[in-house]
Amino acid sequence: MILELDCGNSFIKWRVLESASGALFAEGIVDSDLALLKSLKARDGLALRRCRVVSVRTTEETDSLIDVLEREFAISVVRATSAQQMSGVRNGYEDYQRLGLDRWLAMLGGFHLASGKACLVLDFGTAVTADFVAADGEHLGGFICPGMPLMRDQLRTHTRKIRYGDLAAERALSSTAPGRTTVEAVERGCSLMLRGFVLTQLEMARAYWEENFVVFITGGDAQLVADVAPDARVVPDLVFVGLAMACPFS
């Protein structure tokens, strides 16, 4: 079995695949290394052989997690690294090593799934990112802005009277009508900002490629904006698609 890990700023997304068939055995999202170990050890029939990791965490944090995995499961771990070019995609950053690995892998996955077309890759996590990849694989650059968690937390932190829980936030997003409570006003306002971001990216993509491109939406908050781009492909595991390309097991 193959363990795949996407170690983000806030959470660790994981899944286990059957080595022979590539079928999904188990998956989950946790908020700590300890929670990851508990989740894996609780799985009956788990027989890990290899592991591949993409991490945007510090080198020390990533090294620590890899050490624990190798010790606890006696497996070899391969870590995705930056590259100037891979699988037909050319990194567009002036310093290619400064491009976030999660963005890089999502671009690899999107370009692969686009089957020769240009693509716009939108990732809605703790931060929101947009990346433009031309049909010839040239990365034209992208954008980064706060995602829902960051916008919400900033308002909670810096505005004394904005206090509410996650359940209230979830209920508030059942509509996009103007809010009649603080939680509705904040959650729907932030949601509309994300939706406006998507529309702007679509306009830019059309300026580049008219209608000859594919839109991919991924990340934990993808469903908040999916209806803004009804022709987009929502691919929750897009980073894992790229991870398998960057760290293949023959």
PDB file of C-alpha atoms in Angstrom:
ATOM      1  CA  MET A   1       0.000   0.000   0.000  1.00  0.00           C
ATOM      2  CA  ILE A   2       1.076   3.564  -0.719  1.00  0.00           C
ATOM      3  CA  LEU A   3       0.549   6.390   1.743  1.00  0.00           C
ATOM      4  CA  GLU A   4       0.173   9.858   0.203  1.00  0.00           C
ATOM      5  CA  LEU A   5       0.369  13.012   2.320  1.00  0.00           C
ATOM      6  CA  ASP A   6      -0.417  16.641   1.515  1.00  0.00           C
ATOM      7  CA  CYS A   7       0.895  18.619   4.484  1.00  0.00           C
ATOM      8  CA  GLY A   8      -0.648  22.071   4.311  1.00  0.00           C
ATOM      9  CA  ASN A   9      -0.478  25.097   6.559  1.00  0.00           C
ATOM     10  CA  SER A  10      -3.430  24.022   8.711  1.00  0.00           C
ATOM     11  CA  PHE A  11      -4.158  20.365   7.984  1.00  0.00           C
ATOM     12  CA  ILE A  12      -2.651  17.131   6.736  1.00  0.00           C
ATOM     13  CA  LYS A  13      -4.659  15.467   4.011  1.00  0.00           C
ATOM     14  CA  TRP A  14      -3.875  11.778   3.608  1.00  0.00           C
ATOM     15  CA  ARG A  15      -4.920   8.784   1.615  1.00  0.00           C
ATOM     16  CA  VAL A  16      -3.819   5.176   1.217  1.00  0.00           C
ATOM     17  CA  LEU A  17      -3.856   3.434  -2.150  1.00  0.00           C
ATOM     18  CA  GLU A  18      -3.614  -0.228  -3.014  1.00  0.00           C
ATOM     19  CA  SER A  19      -0.209  -0.662  -4.650  1.00  0.00           C
ATOM     20  CA  ALA A  20      -1.310  -2.966  -7.446  1.00  0.00           C
ATOM     21  CA  SER A  21      -4.615  -1.431  -8.523  1.00  0.00           C
ATOM     22  CA  GLY A  22      -4.281   2.142  -7.308  1.00  0.00           C
ATOM     23  CA  ALA A  23      -7.707   1.784  -5.676  1.00  0.00           C
ATOM     24  CA  LEU A  24      -8.449   3.959  -2.667  1.00  0.00           C
ATOM     25  CA  PHE A  25      -8.141   2.062   0.622  1.00  0.00           C
ATOM     26  CA  ALA A  26      -8.681   4.911   3.103  1.00  0.00           C
ATOM     27  CA  GLU A  27      -8.447   8.691   3.367  1.00  0.00           C
ATOM     28  CA  GLY A  28      -8.869  11.524   5.831  1.00  0.00           C
ATOM     29  CA  ILE A  29      -7.921  15.005   7.035  1.00  0.00           C
ATOM     30  CA  VAL A  30      -6.203  15.620  10.377  1.00  0.00           C
ATOM     31  CA  ASP A  31      -4.761  18.616  12.190  1.00  0.00           C
ATOM     32  CA  SER A  32      -1.567  17.138  13.649  1.00  0.00           C
ATOM     33  CA  ASP A  33       1.118  14.490  13.235  1.00  0.00           C
ATOM     34  CA  LEU A  34      -0.250  12.634  16.253  1.00  0.00           C
ATOM     35  CA  ALA A  35      -3.755  12.582  14.807  1.00  0.00           C
ATOM     36  CA  LEU A  36      -2.347  11.205  11.552  1.00  0.00           C
ATOM     37  CA  LEU A  37      -0.630   8.324  13.355  1.00  0.00           C
ATOM     38  CA  LYS A  38      -3.787   7.527  15.302  1.00  0.00           C
ATOM     39  CA  SER A  39      -5.887   7.532  12.146  1.00  0.00           C
ATOM     40  CA  LEU A  40      -3.504   5.224  10.304  1.00  0.00           C
ATOM     41  CA  LYS A  41      -3.061   2.789  13.179  1.00  0.00           C
ATOM     42  CA  ALA A  42      -6.821   2.531  13.582  1.00  0.00           C
ATOM     43  CA  ARG A  43      -7.198   1.136  10.047  1.00  0.00           C
ATOM     44  CA  ASP A  44      -7.648  -2.636   9.952  1.00  0.00           C
ATOM     45  CA  GLY A  45      -5.707  -4.310   7.177  1.00  0.00           C
ATOM     46  CA  LEU A  46      -3.275  -1.437   6.719  1.00  0.00           C
ATOM     47  CA  ALA A  47      -0.001  -2.685   5.213  1.00  0.00           C
ATOM     48  CA  LEU A  48       2.078   0.309   4.151  1.00  0.00           C
ATOM     49  CA  ARG A  49       5.083  -0.222   1.922  1.00  0.00           C
ATOM     50  CA  ARG A  50       5.887   3.217   0.561  1.00  0.00           C
ATOM     51  CA  CYS A  51       5.001   6.842   1.111  1.00  0.00           C
ATOM     52  CA  ARG A  52       5.181  10.067  -0.891  1.00  0.00           C
ATOM     53  CA  VAL A  53       4.824  13.505   0.661  1.00  0.00           C
ATOM     54  CA  VAL A  54       4.272  17.077  -0.423  1.00  0.00           C
ATOM     55  CA  SER A  55       4.710  19.636   2.335  1.00  0.00           C
ATOM     56  CA  VAL A  56       4.589  23.420   2.579  1.00  0.00           C
ATOM     57  CA  ARG A  57       5.646  23.235   6.217  1.00  0.00           C
ATOM     58  CA  THR A  58       9.126  24.030   7.489  1.00  0.00           C
ATOM     59  CA  THR A  59      11.951  21.628   6.732  1.00  0.00           C
ATOM     60  CA  GLU A  60      12.196  20.779  10.426  1.00  0.00           C
ATOM     61  CA  GLU A  61       8.487  19.992  10.741  1.00  0.00           C
ATOM     62  CA  THR A  62       8.509  17.863   7.599  1.00  0.00           C
ATOM     63  CA  ASP A  63      11.677  16.008   8.615  1.00  0.00           C
ATOM     64  CA  SER A  64      10.148  15.234  12.000  1.00  0.00           C
ATOM     65  CA  LEU A  65       7.008  13.760  10.448  1.00  0.00           C
ATOM     66  CA  ILE A  66       9.001  11.675   7.972  1.00  0.00           C
ATOM     67  CA  ASP A  67      11.195  10.320  10.769  1.00  0.00           C
ATOM     68  CA  VAL A  68       8.110   9.235  12.704  1.00  0.00           C
ATOM     69  CA  LEU A  69       6.549   7.546   9.677  1.00  0.00           C
ATOM     70  CA  GLU A  70       9.722   5.660   8.817  1.00  0.00           C
ATOM     71  CA  ARG A  71      10.105   4.524  12.408  1.00  0.00           C
ATOM     72  CA  GLU A  72       6.489   3.568  13.069  1.00  0.00           C
ATOM     73  CA  PHE A  73       5.733   1.824   9.773  1.00  0.00           C
ATOM     74  CA  ALA A  74       9.192   0.801   8.509  1.00  0.00           C
ATOM     75  CA  ILE A  75       8.568   2.417   5.124  1.00  0.00           C
ATOM     76  CA  SER A  76      10.603   4.516   2.720  1.00  0.00           C
ATOM     77  CA  VAL A  77       9.351   8.068   2.237  1.00  0.00           C
ATOM     78  CA  VAL A  78       9.873  10.152  -0.906  1.00  0.00           C
ATOM     79  CA  ARG A  79       9.414  13.929  -0.704  1.00  0.00           C
ATOM     80  CA  ALA A  80       8.331  16.098  -3.637  1.00  0.00           C
ATOM     81  CA  THR A  81      10.795  18.879  -4.502  1.00  0.00           C
ATOM     82  CA  SER A  82      10.791  21.973  -6.678  1.00  0.00           C
ATOM     83  CA  ALA A  83      11.752  21.736 -10.333  1.00  0.00           C
ATOM     84  CA  GLN A  84      12.221  24.124 -13.244  1.00  0.00           C
ATOM     85  CA  GLN A  85      10.421  21.731 -15.569  1.00  0.00           C
ATOM     86  CA  MET A  86       8.493  18.498 -15.126  1.00  0.00           C
ATOM     87  CA  SER A  87       5.921  16.489 -17.078  1.00  0.00           C
ATOM     88  CA  GLY A  88       5.704  19.164 -19.767  1.00  0.00           C
ATOM     89  CA  VAL A  89       5.156  22.091 -17.371  1.00  0.00           C
ATOM     90  CA  ARG A  90       7.755  24.870 -17.088  1.00  0.00           C
ATOM     91  CA  ASN A  91       7.886  26.698 -13.779  1.00  0.00           C
ATOM     92  CA  GLY A  92       7.178  30.388 -14.389  1.00  0.00           C
ATOM     93  CA  TYR A  93       8.653  31.835 -11.196  1.00  0.00           C
ATOM     94  CA  GLU A  94      11.820  33.919 -11.429  1.00  0.00           C
ATOM     95  CA  ASP A  95      13.194  31.703  -8.654  1.00  0.00           C
ATOM     96  CA  TYR A  96      11.512  28.353  -9.267  1.00  0.00           C
ATOM     97  CA  GLN A  97      12.246  27.144  -5.729  1.00  0.00           C
ATOM     98  CA  ARG A  98      10.033  29.880  -4.280  1.00  0.00           C
ATOM     99  CA  LEU A  99       6.880  28.512  -5.898  1.00  0.00           C
ATOM    100  CA  GLY A 100       4.819  26.600  -3.335  1.00  0.00           C
ATOM    101  CA  LEU A 101       5.025  22.858  -3.852  1.00  0.00           C
ATOM    102  CA  ASP A 102       1.271  22.417  -3.477  1.00  0.00           C
ATOM    103  CA  ARG A 103       0.701  24.907  -6.304  1.00  0.00           C
ATOM    104  CA  TRP A 104       3.363  23.243  -8.454  1.00  0.00           C
ATOM    105  CA  LEU A 105       1.850  19.790  -8.051  1.00  0.00           C
ATOM    106  CA  ALA A 106      -1.681  21.067  -8.655  1.00  0.00           C
ATOM    107  CA  MET A 107      -0.436  22.589 -11.909  1.00  0.00           C
ATOM    108  CA  LEU A 108       1.186  19.303 -12.938  1.00  0.00           C
ATOM    109  CA  GLY A 109      -2.059  17.479 -12.218  1.00  0.00           C
ATOM    110  CA  GLY A 110      -4.199  20.063 -13.994  1.00  0.00           C
ATOM    111  CA  PHE A 111      -2.021  20.199 -17.091  1.00  0.00           C
ATOM    112  CA  HIS A 112      -2.048  16.402 -17.280  1.00  0.00           C
ATOM    113  CA  LEU A 113      -5.845  16.220 -16.958  1.00  0.00           C
ATOM    114  CA  ALA A 114      -6.354  19.073 -19.435  1.00  0.00           C
ATOM    115  CA  SER A 115      -5.008  16.801 -22.191  1.00  0.00           C
ATOM    116  CA  GLY A 116      -3.205  19.401 -24.263  1.00  0.00           C
ATOM    117  CA  LYS A 117      -5.325  22.442 -23.443  1.00  0.00           C
ATOM    118  CA  ALA A 118      -4.385  25.510 -21.411  1.00  0.00           C
ATOM    119  CA  CYS A 119      -5.627  25.411 -17.847  1.00  0.00           C
ATOM    120  CA  LEU A 120      -6.520  27.660 -14.940  1.00  0.00           C
ATOM    121  CA  VAL A 121      -5.954  26.006 -11.559  1.00  0.00           C
ATOM    122  CA  LEU A 122      -7.841  27.465  -8.579  1.00  0.00           C
ATOM    123  CA  ASP A 123      -7.092  26.144  -5.090  1.00  0.00           C
ATOM    124  CA  PHE A 124      -9.274  27.161  -2.139  1.00  0.00           C
ATOM    125  CA  GLY A 125      -7.581  26.317   1.134  1.00  0.00           C
ATOM    126  CA  THR A 126      -6.178  28.386   3.989  1.00  0.00           C
ATOM    127  CA  ALA A 127      -4.920  30.629   1.210  1.00  0.00           C
ATOM    128  CA  VAL A 128      -6.493  30.905  -2.237  1.00  0.00           C
ATOM    129  CA  THR A 129      -4.276  30.517  -5.282  1.00  0.00           C
ATOM    130  CA  ALA A 130      -4.748  30.833  -9.017  1.00  0.00           C
ATOM    131  CA  ASP A 131      -2.255  29.654 -11.643  1.00  0.00           C
ATOM    132  CA  PHE A 132      -2.305  29.942 -15.417  1.00  0.00           C
ATOM    133  CA  VAL A 133      -0.674  27.238 -17.550  1.00  0.00           C
ATOM    134  CA  ALA A 134      -0.622  27.643 -21.333  1.00  0.00           C
ATOM    135  CA  ALA A 135      -1.242  24.778 -23.749  1.00  0.00           C
ATOM    136  CA  ASP A 136       2.506  24.456 -24.353  1.00  0.00           C
ATOM    137  CA  GLY A 137       3.111  23.966 -20.603  1.00  0.00           C
ATOM    138  CA  GLU A 138       4.384  27.473 -19.862  1.00  0.00           C
ATOM    139  CA  HIS A 139       3.379  28.654 -16.399  1.00  0.00           C
ATOM    140  CA  LEU A 140       2.373  32.292 -16.868  1.00  0.00           C
ATOM    141  CA  GLY A 141       2.252  33.056 -13.154  1.00  0.00           C
ATOM    142  CA  GLY A 142      -0.511  33.301 -10.608  1.00  0.00           C
ATOM    143  CA  PHE A 143      -2.103  34.983  -7.620  1.00  0.00           C
ATOM    144  CA  ILE A 144      -2.321  34.357  -3.876  1.00  0.00           C
ATOM    145  CA  CYS A 145      -4.897  35.852  -1.518  1.00  0.00           C
ATOM    146  CA  PRO A 146      -6.438  34.949   1.862  1.00  0.00           C
ATOM    147  CA  GLY A 147      -8.892  32.092   1.910  1.00  0.00           C
ATOM    148  CA  MET A 148     -12.009  31.805   4.052  1.00  0.00           C
ATOM    149  CA  PRO A 149     -10.139  30.661   7.192  1.00  0.00           C
ATOM    150  CA  LEU A 150      -7.704  33.574   7.044  1.00  0.00           C
ATOM    151  CA  MET A 151     -10.342  36.217   6.286  1.00  0.00           C
ATOM    152  CA  ARG A 152     -12.617  34.898   9.036  1.00  0.00           C
ATOM    153  CA  ASP A 153      -9.833  34.709  11.602  1.00  0.00           C
ATOM    154  CA  GLN A 154      -8.573  38.195  10.823  1.00  0.00           C
ATOM    155  CA  LEU A 155     -12.019  39.671  11.408  1.00  0.00           C
ATOM    156  CA  ARG A 156     -12.449  37.685  14.611  1.00  0.00           C
ATOM    157  CA  THR A 157      -9.028  38.741  15.846  1.00  0.00           C
ATOM    158  CA  HIS A 158      -9.149  42.435  15.016  1.00  0.00           C
ATOM    159  CA  THR A 159     -12.831  43.231  15.535  1.00  0.00           C
ATOM    160  CA  ARG A 160     -13.951  42.901  19.146  1.00  0.00           C
ATOM    161  CA  LYS A 161     -17.641  42.291  18.509  1.00  0.00           C
ATOM    162  CA  ILE A 162     -17.223  39.575  15.885  1.00  0.00           C
ATOM    163  CA  ARG A 163     -17.460  36.338  17.825  1.00  0.00           C
ATOM    164  CA  TYR A 164     -19.142  33.161  16.603  1.00  0.00           C
ATOM    165  CA  GLY A 165     -18.466  29.456  16.249  1.00  0.00           C
ATOM    166  CA  ASP A 166     -17.885  27.188  13.284  1.00  0.00           C
ATOM    167  CA  LEU A 167     -21.429  25.776  13.329  1.00  0.00           C
ATOM    168  CA  ALA A 168     -22.907  29.262  13.058  1.00  0.00           C
ATOM    169  CA  ALA A 169     -20.522  29.982  10.184  1.00  0.00           C
ATOM    170  CA  GLU A 170     -21.661  26.885   8.331  1.00  0.00           C
ATOM    171  CA  ARG A 171     -25.323  27.795   8.739  1.00  0.00           C
ATOM    172  CA  ALA A 172     -24.688  31.350   7.557  1.00  0.00           C
ATOM    173  CA  LEU A 173     -23.391  30.079   4.216  1.00  0.00           C
ATOM    174  CA  SER A 174     -26.717  28.479   3.342  1.00  0.00           C
ATOM    175  CA  SER A 175     -27.591  31.704   1.490  1.00  0.00           C
ATOM    176  CA  THR A 176     -25.871  34.619  -0.266  1.00  0.00           C
ATOM    177  CA  ALA A 177     -28.526  37.183   0.685  1.00  0.00           C
ATOM    178  CA  PRO A 178     -27.350  40.241   2.633  1.00  0.00           C
ATOM    179  CA  GLY A 179     -26.703  39.197   6.227  1.00  0.00           C
ATOM    180  CA  ARG A 180     -29.088  40.120   9.027  1.00  0.00           C
ATOM    181  CA  THR A 181     -26.678  38.999  11.739  1.00  0.00           C
ATOM    182  CA  THR A 182     -22.943  39.562  12.140  1.00  0.00           C
ATOM    183  CA  VAL A 183     -22.085  35.965  11.366  1.00  0.00           C
ATOM    184  CA  GLU A 184     -24.181  36.061   8.174  1.00  0.00           C
ATOM    185  CA  ALA A 185     -22.661  39.370   7.115  1.00  0.00           C
ATOM    186  CA  VAL A 186     -19.090  38.174   7.641  1.00  0.00           C
ATOM    187  CA  GLU A 187     -19.412  34.700   6.167  1.00  0.00           C
ATOM    188  CA  ARG A 188     -21.411  35.780   3.136  1.00  0.00           C
ATOM    189  CA  GLY A 189     -19.194  38.810   2.577  1.00  0.00           C
ATOM    190  CA  CYS A 190     -16.059  36.672   2.575  1.00  0.00           C
ATOM    191  CA  SER A 191     -17.743  34.136   0.320  1.00  0.00           C
ATOM    192  CA  LEU A 192     -18.657  36.860  -2.175  1.00  0.00           C
ATOM    193  CA  MET A 193     -15.049  38.050  -2.194  1.00  0.00           C
ATOM    194  CA  LEU A 194     -13.930  34.551  -3.190  1.00  0.00           C
ATOM    195  CA  ARG A 195     -16.587  34.342  -5.872  1.00  0.00           C
ATOM    196  CA  GLY A 196     -15.494  37.697  -7.271  1.00  0.00           C
ATOM    197  CA  PHE A 197     -11.912  36.423  -7.325  1.00  0.00           C
ATOM    198  CA  VAL A 198     -13.008  33.464  -9.453  1.00  0.00           C
ATOM    199  CA  LEU A 199     -14.814  35.707 -11.942  1.00  0.00           C
ATOM    200  CA  THR A 200     -11.715  37.888 -12.314  1.00  0.00           C
ATOM    201  CA  GLN A 201      -9.523  34.849 -12.977  1.00  0.00           C
ATOM    202  CA  LEU A 202     -11.949  33.605 -15.610  1.00  0.00           C
ATOM    203  CA  GLU A 203     -11.842  36.985 -17.335  1.00  0.00           C
ATOM    204  CA  MET A 204      -8.047  36.898 -17.415  1.00  0.00           C
ATOM    205  CA  ALA A 205      -8.004  33.328 -18.724  1.00  0.00           C
ATOM    206  CA  ARG A 206     -10.379  34.297 -21.539  1.00  0.00           C
ATOM    207  CA  ALA A 207      -8.138  37.240 -22.395  1.00  0.00           C
ATOM    208  CA  TYR A 208      -5.269  34.778 -22.797  1.00  0.00           C
ATOM    209  CA  TRP A 209      -7.025  31.863 -24.471  1.00  0.00           C
ATOM    210  CA  GLU A 210     -10.645  32.888 -25.311  1.00  0.00           C
ATOM    211  CA  GLU A 211     -12.626  29.732 -24.481  1.00  0.00           C
ATOM    212  CA  ASN A 212      -9.814  27.257 -25.166  1.00  0.00           C
ATOM    213  CA  PHE A 213      -8.920  26.344 -21.614  1.00  0.00           C
ATOM    214  CA  VAL A 214      -9.973  24.056 -18.782  1.00  0.00           C
ATOM    215  CA  VAL A 215     -10.700  25.282 -15.257  1.00  0.00           C
ATOM    216  CA  PHE A 216      -9.814  23.111 -12.270  1.00  0.00           C
ATOM    217  CA  ILE A 217     -11.077  23.871  -8.779  1.00  0.00           C
ATOM    218  CA  THR A 218      -9.615  22.136  -5.746  1.00  0.00           C
ATOM    219  CA  GLY A 219      -9.142  22.672  -2.011  1.00  0.00           C
ATOM    220  CA  GLY A 220     -11.317  22.371   1.075  1.00  0.00           C
ATOM    221  CA  ASP A 221     -13.564  25.325   0.204  1.00  0.00           C
ATOM    222  CA  ALA A 222     -13.972  24.454  -3.479  1.00  0.00           C
ATOM    223  CA  GLN A 223     -17.730  23.964  -3.143  1.00  0.00           C
ATOM    224  CA  LEU A 224     -18.194  27.588  -2.040  1.00  0.00           C
ATOM    225  CA  VAL A 225     -17.301  28.791  -5.530  1.00  0.00           C
ATOM    226  CA  ALA A 226     -17.978  25.837  -7.811  1.00  0.00           C
ATOM    227  CA  ASP A 227     -21.251  27.271  -9.135  1.00  0.00           C
ATOM    228  CA  VAL A 228     -19.480  30.462 -10.267  1.00  0.00           C
ATOM    229  CA  ALA A 229     -17.680  28.398 -12.896  1.00  0.00           C
ATOM    230  CA  PRO A 230     -20.220  25.705 -13.828  1.00  0.00           C
ATOM    231  CA  ASP A 231     -17.984  24.233 -16.532  1.00  0.00           C
ATOM    232  CA  ALA A 232     -15.036  23.833 -14.158  1.00  0.00           C
ATOM    233  CA  ARG A 233     -13.817  20.435 -13.072  1.00  0.00           C
ATOM    234  CA  VAL A 234     -13.834  20.081  -9.288  1.00  0.00           C
ATOM    235  CA  VAL A 235     -10.949  17.731  -8.448  1.00  0.00           C
ATOM    236  CA  PRO A 236     -10.496  17.441  -4.661  1.00  0.00           C
ATOM    237  CA  ASP A 237      -7.306  15.382  -5.008  1.00  0.00           C
ATOM    238  CA  LEU A 238      -5.597  17.441  -7.717  1.00  0.00           C
ATOM    239  CA  VAL A 239      -2.426  17.836  -5.635  1.00  0.00           C
ATOM    240  CA  PHE A 240      -2.247  14.062  -5.245  1.00  0.00           C
ATOM    241  CA  VAL A 241      -2.499  13.676  -9.030  1.00  0.00           C
ATOM    242  CA  GLY A 242       0.595  15.861  -9.355  1.00  0.00           C
ATOM    243  CA  LEU A 243       2.320  14.159  -6.426  1.00  0.00           C
ATOM    244  CA  ALA A 244       2.126  10.784  -8.150  1.00  0.00           C
ATOM    245  CA  MET A 245       3.685  12.376 -11.246  1.00  0.00           C
ATOM    246  CA  ALA A 246       6.483  14.021  -9.255  1.00  0.00           C
ATOM    247  CA  CYS A 247       7.209  10.946  -7.125  1.00  0.00           C
ATOM    248  CA  PRO A 248       6.362   7.888  -9.238  1.00  0.00           C
ATOM    249  CA  PHE A 249       6.715   4.355  -7.916  1.00  0.00           C
ATOM    250  CA  SER A 250       7.557   1.978 -10.757  1.00  0.00           C
TER     251      SER A 250
END
